[in-house]
Coordinates of N, CA, C and O in Angstrom, one line a residue:
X1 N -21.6 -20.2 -0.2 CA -21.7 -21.1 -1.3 C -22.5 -20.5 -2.4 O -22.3 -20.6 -3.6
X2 N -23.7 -19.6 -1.9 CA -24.5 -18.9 -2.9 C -23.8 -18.2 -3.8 O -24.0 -18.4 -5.0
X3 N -22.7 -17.3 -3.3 CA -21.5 -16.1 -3.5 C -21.5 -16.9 -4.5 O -22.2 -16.9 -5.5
X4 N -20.1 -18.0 -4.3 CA -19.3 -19.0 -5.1 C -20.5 -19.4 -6.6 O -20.4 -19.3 -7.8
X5 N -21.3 -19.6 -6.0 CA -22.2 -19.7 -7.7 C -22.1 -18.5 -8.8 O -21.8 -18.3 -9.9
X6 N -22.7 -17.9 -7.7 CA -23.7 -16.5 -8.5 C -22.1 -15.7 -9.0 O -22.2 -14.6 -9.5
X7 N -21.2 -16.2 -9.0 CA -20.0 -15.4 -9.5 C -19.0 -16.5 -10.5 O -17.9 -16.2 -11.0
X8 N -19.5 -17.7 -10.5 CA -19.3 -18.5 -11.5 C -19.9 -18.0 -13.0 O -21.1 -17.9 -13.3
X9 N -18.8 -17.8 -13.7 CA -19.0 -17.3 -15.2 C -18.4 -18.1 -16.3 O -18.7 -18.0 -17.5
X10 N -17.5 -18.9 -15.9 CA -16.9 -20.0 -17.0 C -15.8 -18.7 -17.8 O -15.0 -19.3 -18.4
X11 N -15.5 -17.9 -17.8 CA -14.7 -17.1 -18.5 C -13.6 -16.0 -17.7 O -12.8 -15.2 -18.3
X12 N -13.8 -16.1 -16.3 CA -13.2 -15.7 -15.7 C -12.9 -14.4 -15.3 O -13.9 -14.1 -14.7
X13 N -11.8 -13.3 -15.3 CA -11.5 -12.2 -14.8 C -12.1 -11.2 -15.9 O -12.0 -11.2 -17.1
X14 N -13.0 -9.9 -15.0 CA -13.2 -9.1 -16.2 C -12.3 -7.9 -17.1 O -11.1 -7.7 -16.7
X15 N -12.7 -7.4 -17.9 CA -12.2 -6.5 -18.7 C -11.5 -6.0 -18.0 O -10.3 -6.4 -18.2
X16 N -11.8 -5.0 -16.9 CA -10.8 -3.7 -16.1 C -9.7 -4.5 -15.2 O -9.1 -4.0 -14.4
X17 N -9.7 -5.8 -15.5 CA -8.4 -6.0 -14.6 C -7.2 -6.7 -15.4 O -6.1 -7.0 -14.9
X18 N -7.5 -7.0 -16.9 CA -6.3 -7.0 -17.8 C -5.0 -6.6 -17.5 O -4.8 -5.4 -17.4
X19 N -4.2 -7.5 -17.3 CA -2.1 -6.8 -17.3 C -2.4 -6.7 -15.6 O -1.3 -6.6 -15.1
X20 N -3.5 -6.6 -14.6 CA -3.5 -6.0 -13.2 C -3.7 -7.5 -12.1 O -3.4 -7.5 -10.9
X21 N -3.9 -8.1 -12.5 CA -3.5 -9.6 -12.0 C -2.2 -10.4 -11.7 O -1.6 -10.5 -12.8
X22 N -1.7 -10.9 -10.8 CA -0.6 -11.5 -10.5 C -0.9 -12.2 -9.1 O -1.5 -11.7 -8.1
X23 N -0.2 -13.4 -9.2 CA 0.4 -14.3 -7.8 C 1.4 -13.7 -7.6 O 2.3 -14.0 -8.2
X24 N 1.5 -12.5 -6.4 CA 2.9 -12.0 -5.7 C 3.1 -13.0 -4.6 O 2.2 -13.1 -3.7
X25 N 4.2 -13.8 -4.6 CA 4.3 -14.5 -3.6 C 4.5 -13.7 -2.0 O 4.6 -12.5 -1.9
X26 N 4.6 -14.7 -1.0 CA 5.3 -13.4 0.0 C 6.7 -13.4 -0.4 O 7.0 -14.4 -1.1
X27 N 7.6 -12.7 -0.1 CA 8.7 -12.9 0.3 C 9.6 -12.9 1.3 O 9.5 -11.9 2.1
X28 N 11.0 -13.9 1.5 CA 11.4 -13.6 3.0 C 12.1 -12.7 3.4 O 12.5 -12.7 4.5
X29 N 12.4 -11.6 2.3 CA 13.4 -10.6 2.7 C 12.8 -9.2 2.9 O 13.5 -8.2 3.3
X30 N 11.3 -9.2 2.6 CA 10.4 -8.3 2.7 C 9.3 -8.5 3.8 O 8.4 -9.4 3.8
X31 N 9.4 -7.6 4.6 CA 8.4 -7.9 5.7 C 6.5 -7.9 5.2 O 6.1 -7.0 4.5
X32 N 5.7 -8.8 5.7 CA 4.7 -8.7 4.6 C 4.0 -7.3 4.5 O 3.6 -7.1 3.4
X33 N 3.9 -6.5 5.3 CA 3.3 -4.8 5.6 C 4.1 -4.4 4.4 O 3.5 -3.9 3.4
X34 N 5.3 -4.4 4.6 CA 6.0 -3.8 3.5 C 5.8 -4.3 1.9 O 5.8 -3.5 1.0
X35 N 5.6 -5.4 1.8 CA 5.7 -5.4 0.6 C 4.0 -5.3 0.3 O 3.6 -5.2 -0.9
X36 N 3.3 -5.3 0.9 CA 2.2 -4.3 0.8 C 1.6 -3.1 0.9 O 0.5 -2.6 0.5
X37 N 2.6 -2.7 1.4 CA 2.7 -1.1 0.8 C 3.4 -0.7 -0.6 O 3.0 0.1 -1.5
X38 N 4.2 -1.2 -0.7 CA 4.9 -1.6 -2.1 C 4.1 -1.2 -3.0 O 3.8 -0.2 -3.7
X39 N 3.5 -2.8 -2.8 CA 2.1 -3.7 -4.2 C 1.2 -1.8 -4.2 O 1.5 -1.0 -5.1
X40 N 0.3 -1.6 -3.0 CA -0.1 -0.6 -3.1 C 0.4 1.0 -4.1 O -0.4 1.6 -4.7
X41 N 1.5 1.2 -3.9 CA 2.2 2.0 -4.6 C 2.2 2.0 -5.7 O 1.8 3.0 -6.3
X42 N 2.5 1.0 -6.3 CA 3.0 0.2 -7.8 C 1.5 0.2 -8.5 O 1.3 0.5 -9.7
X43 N 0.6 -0.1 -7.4 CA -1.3 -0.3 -8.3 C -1.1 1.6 -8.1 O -1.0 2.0 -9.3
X44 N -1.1 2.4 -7.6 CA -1.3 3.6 -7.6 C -0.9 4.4 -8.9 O -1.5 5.0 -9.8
X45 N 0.4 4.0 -8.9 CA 1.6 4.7 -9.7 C 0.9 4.3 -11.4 O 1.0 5.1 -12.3
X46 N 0.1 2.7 -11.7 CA -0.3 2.6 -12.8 C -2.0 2.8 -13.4 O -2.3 2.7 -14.5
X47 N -3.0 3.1 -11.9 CA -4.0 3.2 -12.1 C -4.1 4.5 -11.5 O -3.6 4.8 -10.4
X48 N -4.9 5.7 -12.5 CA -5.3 7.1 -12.0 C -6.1 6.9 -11.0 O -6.6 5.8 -11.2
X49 N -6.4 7.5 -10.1 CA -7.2 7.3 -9.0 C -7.9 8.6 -8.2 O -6.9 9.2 -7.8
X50 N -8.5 8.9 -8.0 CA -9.3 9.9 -7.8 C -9.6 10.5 -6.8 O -10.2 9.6 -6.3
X51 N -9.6 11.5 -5.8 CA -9.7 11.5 -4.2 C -10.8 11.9 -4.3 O -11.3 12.4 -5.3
X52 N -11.5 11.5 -2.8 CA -12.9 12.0 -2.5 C -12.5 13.0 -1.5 O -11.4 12.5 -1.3
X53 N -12.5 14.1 -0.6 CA -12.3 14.3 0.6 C -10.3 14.3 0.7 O -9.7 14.7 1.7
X54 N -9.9 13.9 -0.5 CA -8.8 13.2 0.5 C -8.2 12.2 0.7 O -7.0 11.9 1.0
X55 N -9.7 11.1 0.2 CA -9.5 9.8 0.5 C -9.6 9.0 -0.5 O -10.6 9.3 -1.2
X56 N -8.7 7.8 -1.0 CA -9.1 7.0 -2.3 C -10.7 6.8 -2.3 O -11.1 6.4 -1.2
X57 N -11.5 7.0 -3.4 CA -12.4 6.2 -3.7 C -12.4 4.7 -4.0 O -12.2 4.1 -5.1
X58 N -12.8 4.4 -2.8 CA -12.6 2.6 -3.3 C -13.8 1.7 -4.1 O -13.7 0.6 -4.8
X59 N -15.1 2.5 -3.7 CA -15.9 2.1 -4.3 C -15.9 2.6 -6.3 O -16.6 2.0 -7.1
X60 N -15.3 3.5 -6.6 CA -14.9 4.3 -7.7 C -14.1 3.1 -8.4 O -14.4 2.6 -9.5
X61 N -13.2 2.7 -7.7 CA -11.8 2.1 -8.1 C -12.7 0.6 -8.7 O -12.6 0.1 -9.8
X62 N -13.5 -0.2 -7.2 CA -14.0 -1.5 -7.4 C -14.6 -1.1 -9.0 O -14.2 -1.9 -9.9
X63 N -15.1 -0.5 -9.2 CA -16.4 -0.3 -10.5 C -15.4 -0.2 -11.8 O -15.6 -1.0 -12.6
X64 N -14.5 0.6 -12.0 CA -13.7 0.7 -13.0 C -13.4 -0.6 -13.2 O -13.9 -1.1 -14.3
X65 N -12.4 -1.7 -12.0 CA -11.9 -2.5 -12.9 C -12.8 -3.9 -13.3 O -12.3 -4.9 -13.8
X66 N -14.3 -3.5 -12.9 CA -15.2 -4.6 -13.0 C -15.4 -5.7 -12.1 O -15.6 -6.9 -12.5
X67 N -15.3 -5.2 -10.8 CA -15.1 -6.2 -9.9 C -16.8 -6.1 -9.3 O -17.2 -5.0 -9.0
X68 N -17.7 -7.2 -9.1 CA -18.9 -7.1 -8.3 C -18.4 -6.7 -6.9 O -17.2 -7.0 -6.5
X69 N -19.1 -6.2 -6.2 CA -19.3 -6.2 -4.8 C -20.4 -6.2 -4.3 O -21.2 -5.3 -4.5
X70 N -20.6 -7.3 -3.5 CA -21.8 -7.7 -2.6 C -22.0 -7.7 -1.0 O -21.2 -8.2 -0.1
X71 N -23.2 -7.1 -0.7 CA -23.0 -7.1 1.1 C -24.0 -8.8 1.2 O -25.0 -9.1 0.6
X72 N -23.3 -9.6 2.1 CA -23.7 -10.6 2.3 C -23.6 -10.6 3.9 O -22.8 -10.0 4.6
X73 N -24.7 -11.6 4.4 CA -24.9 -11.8 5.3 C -24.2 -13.3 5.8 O -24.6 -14.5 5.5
X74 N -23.3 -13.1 6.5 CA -22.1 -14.2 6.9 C -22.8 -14.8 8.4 O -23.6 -14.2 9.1
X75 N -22.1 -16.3 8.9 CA -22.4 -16.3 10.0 C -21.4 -16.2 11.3 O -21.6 -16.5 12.4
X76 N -20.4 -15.8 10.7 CA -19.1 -15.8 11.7 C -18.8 -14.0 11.2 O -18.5 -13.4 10.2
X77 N -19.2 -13.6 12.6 CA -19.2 -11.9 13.0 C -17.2 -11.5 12.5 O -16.7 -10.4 12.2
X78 N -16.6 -12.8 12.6 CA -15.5 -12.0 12.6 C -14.6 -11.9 11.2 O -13.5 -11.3 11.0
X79 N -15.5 -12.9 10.1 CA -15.0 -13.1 9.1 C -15.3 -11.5 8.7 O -16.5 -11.1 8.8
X80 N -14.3 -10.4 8.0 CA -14.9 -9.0 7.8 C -15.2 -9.4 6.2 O -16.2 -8.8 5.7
X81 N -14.5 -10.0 5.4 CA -14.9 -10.1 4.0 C -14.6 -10.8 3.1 O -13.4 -11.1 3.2
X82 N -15.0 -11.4 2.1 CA -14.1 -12.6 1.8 C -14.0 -12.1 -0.2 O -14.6 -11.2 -0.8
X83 N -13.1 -12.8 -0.7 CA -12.6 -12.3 -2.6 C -13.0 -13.5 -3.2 O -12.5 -14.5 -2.8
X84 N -13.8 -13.5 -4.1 CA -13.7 -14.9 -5.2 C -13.0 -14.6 -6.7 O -13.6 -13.8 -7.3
X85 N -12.5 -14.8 -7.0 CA -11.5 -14.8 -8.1 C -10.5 -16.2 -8.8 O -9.6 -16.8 -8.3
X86 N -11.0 -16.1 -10.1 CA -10.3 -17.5 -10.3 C -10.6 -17.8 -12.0 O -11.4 -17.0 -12.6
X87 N -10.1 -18.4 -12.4 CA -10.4 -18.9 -13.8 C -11.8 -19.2 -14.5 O -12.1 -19.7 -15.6
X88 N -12.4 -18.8 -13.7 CA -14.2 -19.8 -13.9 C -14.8 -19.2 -13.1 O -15.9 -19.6 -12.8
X89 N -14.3 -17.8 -12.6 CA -15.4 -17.1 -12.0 C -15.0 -15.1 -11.9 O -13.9 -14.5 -12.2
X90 N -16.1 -14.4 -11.6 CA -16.0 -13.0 -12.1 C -15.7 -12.7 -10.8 O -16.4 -13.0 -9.8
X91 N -14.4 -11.9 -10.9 CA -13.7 -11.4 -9.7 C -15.2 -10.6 -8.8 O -16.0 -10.0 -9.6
X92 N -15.4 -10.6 -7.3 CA -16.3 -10.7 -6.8 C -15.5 -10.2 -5.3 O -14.6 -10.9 -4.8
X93 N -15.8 -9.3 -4.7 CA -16.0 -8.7 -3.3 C -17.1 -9.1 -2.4 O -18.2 -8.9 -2.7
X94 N -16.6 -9.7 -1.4 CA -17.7 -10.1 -0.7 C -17.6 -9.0 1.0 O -16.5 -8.9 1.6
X95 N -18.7 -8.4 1.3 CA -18.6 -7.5 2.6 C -19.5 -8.4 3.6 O -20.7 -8.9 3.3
X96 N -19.0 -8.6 4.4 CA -19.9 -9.7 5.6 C -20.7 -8.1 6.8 O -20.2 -7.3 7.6
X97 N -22.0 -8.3 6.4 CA -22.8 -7.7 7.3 C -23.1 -7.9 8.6 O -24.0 -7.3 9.3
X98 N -22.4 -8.7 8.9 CA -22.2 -9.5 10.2 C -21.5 -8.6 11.2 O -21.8 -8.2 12.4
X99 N -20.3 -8.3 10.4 CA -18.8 -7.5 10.9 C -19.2 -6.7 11.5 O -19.8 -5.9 10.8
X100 N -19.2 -6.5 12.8 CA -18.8 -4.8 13.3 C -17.7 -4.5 12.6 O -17.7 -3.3 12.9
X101 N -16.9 -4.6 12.1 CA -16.0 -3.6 11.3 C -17.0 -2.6 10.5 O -17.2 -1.4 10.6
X102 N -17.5 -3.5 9.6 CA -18.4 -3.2 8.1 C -19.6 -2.4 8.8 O -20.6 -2.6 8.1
X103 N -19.9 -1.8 9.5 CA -21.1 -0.8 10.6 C -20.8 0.4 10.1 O -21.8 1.1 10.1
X104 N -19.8 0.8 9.6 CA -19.7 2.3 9.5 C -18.6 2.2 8.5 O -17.9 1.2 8.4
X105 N -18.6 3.5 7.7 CA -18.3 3.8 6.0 C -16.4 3.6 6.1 O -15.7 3.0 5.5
X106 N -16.2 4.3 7.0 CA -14.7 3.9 7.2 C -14.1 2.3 7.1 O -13.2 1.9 6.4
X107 N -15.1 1.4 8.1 CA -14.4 0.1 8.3 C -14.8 -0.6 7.2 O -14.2 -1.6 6.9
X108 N -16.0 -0.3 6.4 CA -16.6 -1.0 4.9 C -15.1 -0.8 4.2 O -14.3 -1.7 4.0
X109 N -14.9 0.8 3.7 CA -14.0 1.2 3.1 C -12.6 0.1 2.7 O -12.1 -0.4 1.7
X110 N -12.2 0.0 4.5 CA -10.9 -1.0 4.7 C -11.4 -2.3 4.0 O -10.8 -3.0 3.2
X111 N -12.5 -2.5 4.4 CA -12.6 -4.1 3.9 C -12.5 -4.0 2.7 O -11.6 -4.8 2.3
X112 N -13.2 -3.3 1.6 CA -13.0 -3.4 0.6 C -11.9 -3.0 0.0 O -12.1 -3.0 -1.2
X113 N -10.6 -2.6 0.3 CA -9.6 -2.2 -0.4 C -8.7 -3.8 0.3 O -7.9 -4.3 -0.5
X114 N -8.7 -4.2 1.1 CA -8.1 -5.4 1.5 C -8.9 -6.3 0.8 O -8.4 -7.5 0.6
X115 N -10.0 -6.1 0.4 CA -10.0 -7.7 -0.3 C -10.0 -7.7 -1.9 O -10.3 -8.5 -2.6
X116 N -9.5 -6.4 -2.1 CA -9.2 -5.8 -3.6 C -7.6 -6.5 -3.6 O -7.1 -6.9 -4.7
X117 N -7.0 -6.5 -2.6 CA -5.6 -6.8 -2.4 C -5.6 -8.2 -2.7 O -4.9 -8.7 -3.6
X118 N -6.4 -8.8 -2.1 CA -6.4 -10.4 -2.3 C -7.0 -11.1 -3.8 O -7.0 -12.3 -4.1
X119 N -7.6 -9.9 -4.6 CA -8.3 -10.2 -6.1 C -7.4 -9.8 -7.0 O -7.4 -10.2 -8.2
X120 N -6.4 -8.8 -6.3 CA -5.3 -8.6 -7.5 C -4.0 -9.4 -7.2 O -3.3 -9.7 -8.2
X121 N -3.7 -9.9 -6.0 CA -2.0 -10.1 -5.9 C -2.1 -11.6 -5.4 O -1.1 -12.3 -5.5
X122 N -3.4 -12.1 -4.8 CA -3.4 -13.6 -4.4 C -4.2 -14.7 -5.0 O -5.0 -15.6 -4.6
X123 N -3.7 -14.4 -5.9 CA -4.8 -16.0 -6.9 C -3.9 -17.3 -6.8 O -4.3 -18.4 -7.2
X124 N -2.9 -17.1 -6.3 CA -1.8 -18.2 -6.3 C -2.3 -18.7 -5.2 O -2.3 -19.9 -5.6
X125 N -2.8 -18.8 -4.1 CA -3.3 -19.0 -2.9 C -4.7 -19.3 -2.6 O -5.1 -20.2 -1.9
X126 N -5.3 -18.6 -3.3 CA -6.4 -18.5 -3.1 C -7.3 -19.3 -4.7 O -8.5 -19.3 -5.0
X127 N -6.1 -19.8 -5.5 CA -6.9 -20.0 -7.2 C -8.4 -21.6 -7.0 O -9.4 -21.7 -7.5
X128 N -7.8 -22.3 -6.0 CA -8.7 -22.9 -5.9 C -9.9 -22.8 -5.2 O -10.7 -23.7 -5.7
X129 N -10.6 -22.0 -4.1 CA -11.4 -21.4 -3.6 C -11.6 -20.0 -3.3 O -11.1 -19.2 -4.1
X130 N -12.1 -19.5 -2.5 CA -12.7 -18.1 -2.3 C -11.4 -17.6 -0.9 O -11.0 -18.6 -0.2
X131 N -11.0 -16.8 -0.8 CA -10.5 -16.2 0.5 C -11.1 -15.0 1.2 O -11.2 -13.9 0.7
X132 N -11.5 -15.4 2.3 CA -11.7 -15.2 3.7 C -11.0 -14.3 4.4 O -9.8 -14.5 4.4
X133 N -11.4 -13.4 4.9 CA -10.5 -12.3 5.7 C -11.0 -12.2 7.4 O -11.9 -11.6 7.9
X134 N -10.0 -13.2 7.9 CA -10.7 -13.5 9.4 C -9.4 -14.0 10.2 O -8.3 -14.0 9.7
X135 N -9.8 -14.3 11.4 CA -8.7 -14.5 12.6 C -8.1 -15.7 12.0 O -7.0 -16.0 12.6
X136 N -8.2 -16.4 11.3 CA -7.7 -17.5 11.1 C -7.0 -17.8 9.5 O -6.3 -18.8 9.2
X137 N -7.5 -16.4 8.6 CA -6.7 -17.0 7.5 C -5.4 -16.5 8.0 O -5.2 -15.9 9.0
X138 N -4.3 -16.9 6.7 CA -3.1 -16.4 6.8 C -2.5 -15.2 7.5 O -2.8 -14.1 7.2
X139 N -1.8 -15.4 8.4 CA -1.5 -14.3 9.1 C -0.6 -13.5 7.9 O -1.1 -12.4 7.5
X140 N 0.5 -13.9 7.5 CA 1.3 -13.1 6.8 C 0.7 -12.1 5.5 O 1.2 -11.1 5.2
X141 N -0.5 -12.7 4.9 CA -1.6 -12.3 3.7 C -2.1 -11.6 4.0 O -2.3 -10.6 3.2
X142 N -2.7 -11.8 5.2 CA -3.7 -10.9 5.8 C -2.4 -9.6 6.0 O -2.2 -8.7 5.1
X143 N -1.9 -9.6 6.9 CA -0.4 -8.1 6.8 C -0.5 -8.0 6.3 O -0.7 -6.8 6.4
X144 N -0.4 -8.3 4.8 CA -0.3 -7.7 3.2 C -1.1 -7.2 3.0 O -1.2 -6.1 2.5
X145 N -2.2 -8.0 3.4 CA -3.9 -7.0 2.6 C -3.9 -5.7 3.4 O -4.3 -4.7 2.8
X146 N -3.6 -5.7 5.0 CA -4.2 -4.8 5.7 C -3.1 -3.4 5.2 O -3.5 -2.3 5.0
X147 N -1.8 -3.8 5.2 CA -1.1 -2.7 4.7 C -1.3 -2.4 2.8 O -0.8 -1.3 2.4
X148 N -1.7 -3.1 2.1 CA -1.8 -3.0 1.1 C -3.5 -1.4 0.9 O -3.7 -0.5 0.1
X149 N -4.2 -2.0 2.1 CA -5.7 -0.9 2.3 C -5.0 -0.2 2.6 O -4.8 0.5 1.6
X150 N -4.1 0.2 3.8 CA -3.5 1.2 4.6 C -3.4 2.6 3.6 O -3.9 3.8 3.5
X151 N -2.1 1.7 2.6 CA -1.8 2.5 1.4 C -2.5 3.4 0.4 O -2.3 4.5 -0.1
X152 N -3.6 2.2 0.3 CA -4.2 2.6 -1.0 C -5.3 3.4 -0.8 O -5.8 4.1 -1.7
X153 N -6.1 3.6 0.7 CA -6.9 4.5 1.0 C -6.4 5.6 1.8 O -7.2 6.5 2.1
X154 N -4.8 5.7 2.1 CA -4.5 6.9 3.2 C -3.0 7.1 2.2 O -2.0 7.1 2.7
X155 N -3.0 7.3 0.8 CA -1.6 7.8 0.4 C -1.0 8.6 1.2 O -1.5 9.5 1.8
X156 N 0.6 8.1 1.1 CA 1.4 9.5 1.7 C 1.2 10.6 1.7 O 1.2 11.3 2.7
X157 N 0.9 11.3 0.2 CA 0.5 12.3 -0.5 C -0.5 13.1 0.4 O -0.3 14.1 1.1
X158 N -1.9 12.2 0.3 CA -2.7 12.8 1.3 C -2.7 12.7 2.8 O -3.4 13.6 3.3
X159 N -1.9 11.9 3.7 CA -1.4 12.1 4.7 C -0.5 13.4 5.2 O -0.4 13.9 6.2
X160 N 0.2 13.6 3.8 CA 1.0 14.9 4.0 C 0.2 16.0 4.1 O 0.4 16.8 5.0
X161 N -1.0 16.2 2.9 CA -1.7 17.4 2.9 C -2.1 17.5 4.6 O -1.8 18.5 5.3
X162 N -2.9 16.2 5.0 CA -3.5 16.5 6.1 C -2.9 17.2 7.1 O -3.4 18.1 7.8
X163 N -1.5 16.6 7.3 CA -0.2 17.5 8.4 C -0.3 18.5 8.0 O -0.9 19.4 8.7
X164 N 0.0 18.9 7.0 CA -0.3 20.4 7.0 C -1.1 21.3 7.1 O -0.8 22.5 7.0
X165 N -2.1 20.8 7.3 CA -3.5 21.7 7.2 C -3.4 21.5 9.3 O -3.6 22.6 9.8
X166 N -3.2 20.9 10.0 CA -3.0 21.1 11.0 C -2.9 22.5 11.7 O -2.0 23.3 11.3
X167 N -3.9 22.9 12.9 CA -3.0 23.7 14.0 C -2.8 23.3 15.0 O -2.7 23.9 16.1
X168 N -2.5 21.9 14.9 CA -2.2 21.9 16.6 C -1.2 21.0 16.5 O -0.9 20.8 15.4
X169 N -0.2 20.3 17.4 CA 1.0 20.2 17.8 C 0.2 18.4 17.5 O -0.9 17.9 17.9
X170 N 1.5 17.7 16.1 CA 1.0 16.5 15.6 C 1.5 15.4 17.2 O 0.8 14.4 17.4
X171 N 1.9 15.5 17.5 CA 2.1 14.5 18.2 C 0.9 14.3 19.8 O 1.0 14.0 21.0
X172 N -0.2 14.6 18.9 CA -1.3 14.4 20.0 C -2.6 13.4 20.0 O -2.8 13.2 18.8
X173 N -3.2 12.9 20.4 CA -4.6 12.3 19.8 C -5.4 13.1 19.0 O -5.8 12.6 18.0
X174 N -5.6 14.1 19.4 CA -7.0 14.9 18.9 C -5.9 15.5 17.1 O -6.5 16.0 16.2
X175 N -4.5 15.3 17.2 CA -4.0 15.5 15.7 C -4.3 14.3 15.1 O -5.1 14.5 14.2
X176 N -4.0 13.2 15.4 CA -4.0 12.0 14.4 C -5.2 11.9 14.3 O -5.4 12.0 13.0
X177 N -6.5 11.8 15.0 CA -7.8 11.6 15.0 C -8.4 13.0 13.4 O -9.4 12.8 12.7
X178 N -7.5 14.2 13.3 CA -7.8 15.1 12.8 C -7.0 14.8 11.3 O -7.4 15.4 10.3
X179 N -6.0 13.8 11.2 CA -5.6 13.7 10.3 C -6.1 11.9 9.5 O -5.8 11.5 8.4
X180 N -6.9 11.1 10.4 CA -7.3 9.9 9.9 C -8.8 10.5 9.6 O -9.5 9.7 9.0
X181 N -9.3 11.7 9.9 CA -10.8 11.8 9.4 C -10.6 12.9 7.8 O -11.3 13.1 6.9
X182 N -9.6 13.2 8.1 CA -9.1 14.0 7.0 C -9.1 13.0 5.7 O -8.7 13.4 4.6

């Protein structure tokens, strides 16, 4: 409830997210992963983006388009993060310190690019309150958000470099573990 105030502005979405806002509904001919990899693609293809390592900068990305992000302390361990965004309030990331996800730079990372998913593509759903990223919201949304992070922090592009930089035979654990730290 604190969140929901302190990001009440009466004026709504900031500067850096002009033209980057939309209610994408789901759809039924698109499986929701997929069309979250899509969405992801489409935000790539129009916003320059920058690698760290390899890896999207997500914290880079949140800052350009003026989105706050806050570590808050949640009481439900499994809620990993929740988005406020709406007509009357400044688009807002919320990270639940609660989460073992959010413990380490990697699972922060995911949260924050999935609930970037839900500030850009779900205001139709979400326009009258805040959304929650937990066992219980939308299963199909949540698919969207989680493949929408997938995308936007692990591009093909850099997935490819990583295979290639490979010596050892991909179809092993100690490859994929060498290409998800990549």
């Amino acid at each position: 409830v604190n969140s929901m105030a302190d990001a009440y502005n009466g004026s709504g979405d900031a500067a850096g997210l002009e033209g980057r806002v939309s209610s994408e509904p789901l759809t039924t001919t698109t499986r929701p992963y997929s069309q979250g990899y899509e969405l992801a693609m489409e935000f790539m293809d129009s916003f320059p983006l920058p690698a760290v390592q390899g890896a999207t900068d997500v914290n880079w990305l949140v800052k350009q388009l003026n989105i706050s992000m806050n570590d808050v302390k949640m009481e439900d361990e499994a809620i990993r993060g929740a988005s406020i965004a709406g007509p009357k309030h400044h688009p807002t990331i919320l990270i639940n310190r609660s989460s073992g996800w959010n413990t380490n730079a990697m699972g922060r990372r995911f949260t924050v690019a999935h609930e970037l998913c839900h500030v850009l593509y779900d205001r139709a759903v979400g326009r009258r309150f805040a959304m929650a990223s937990g066992p219980w919201a939308p299963r199909d949304l949540e698919q969207r958000a989680n493949a929408f992070a997938a995308m936007l922090l692990m591009p093909i592009t850099s997935i490819n470099q990583a295979i290639r930089r490979l010596d050892m035979p991909l179809a092993t654990s100690e490859a994929i573990l060498a290409i998800a730290r990549a």
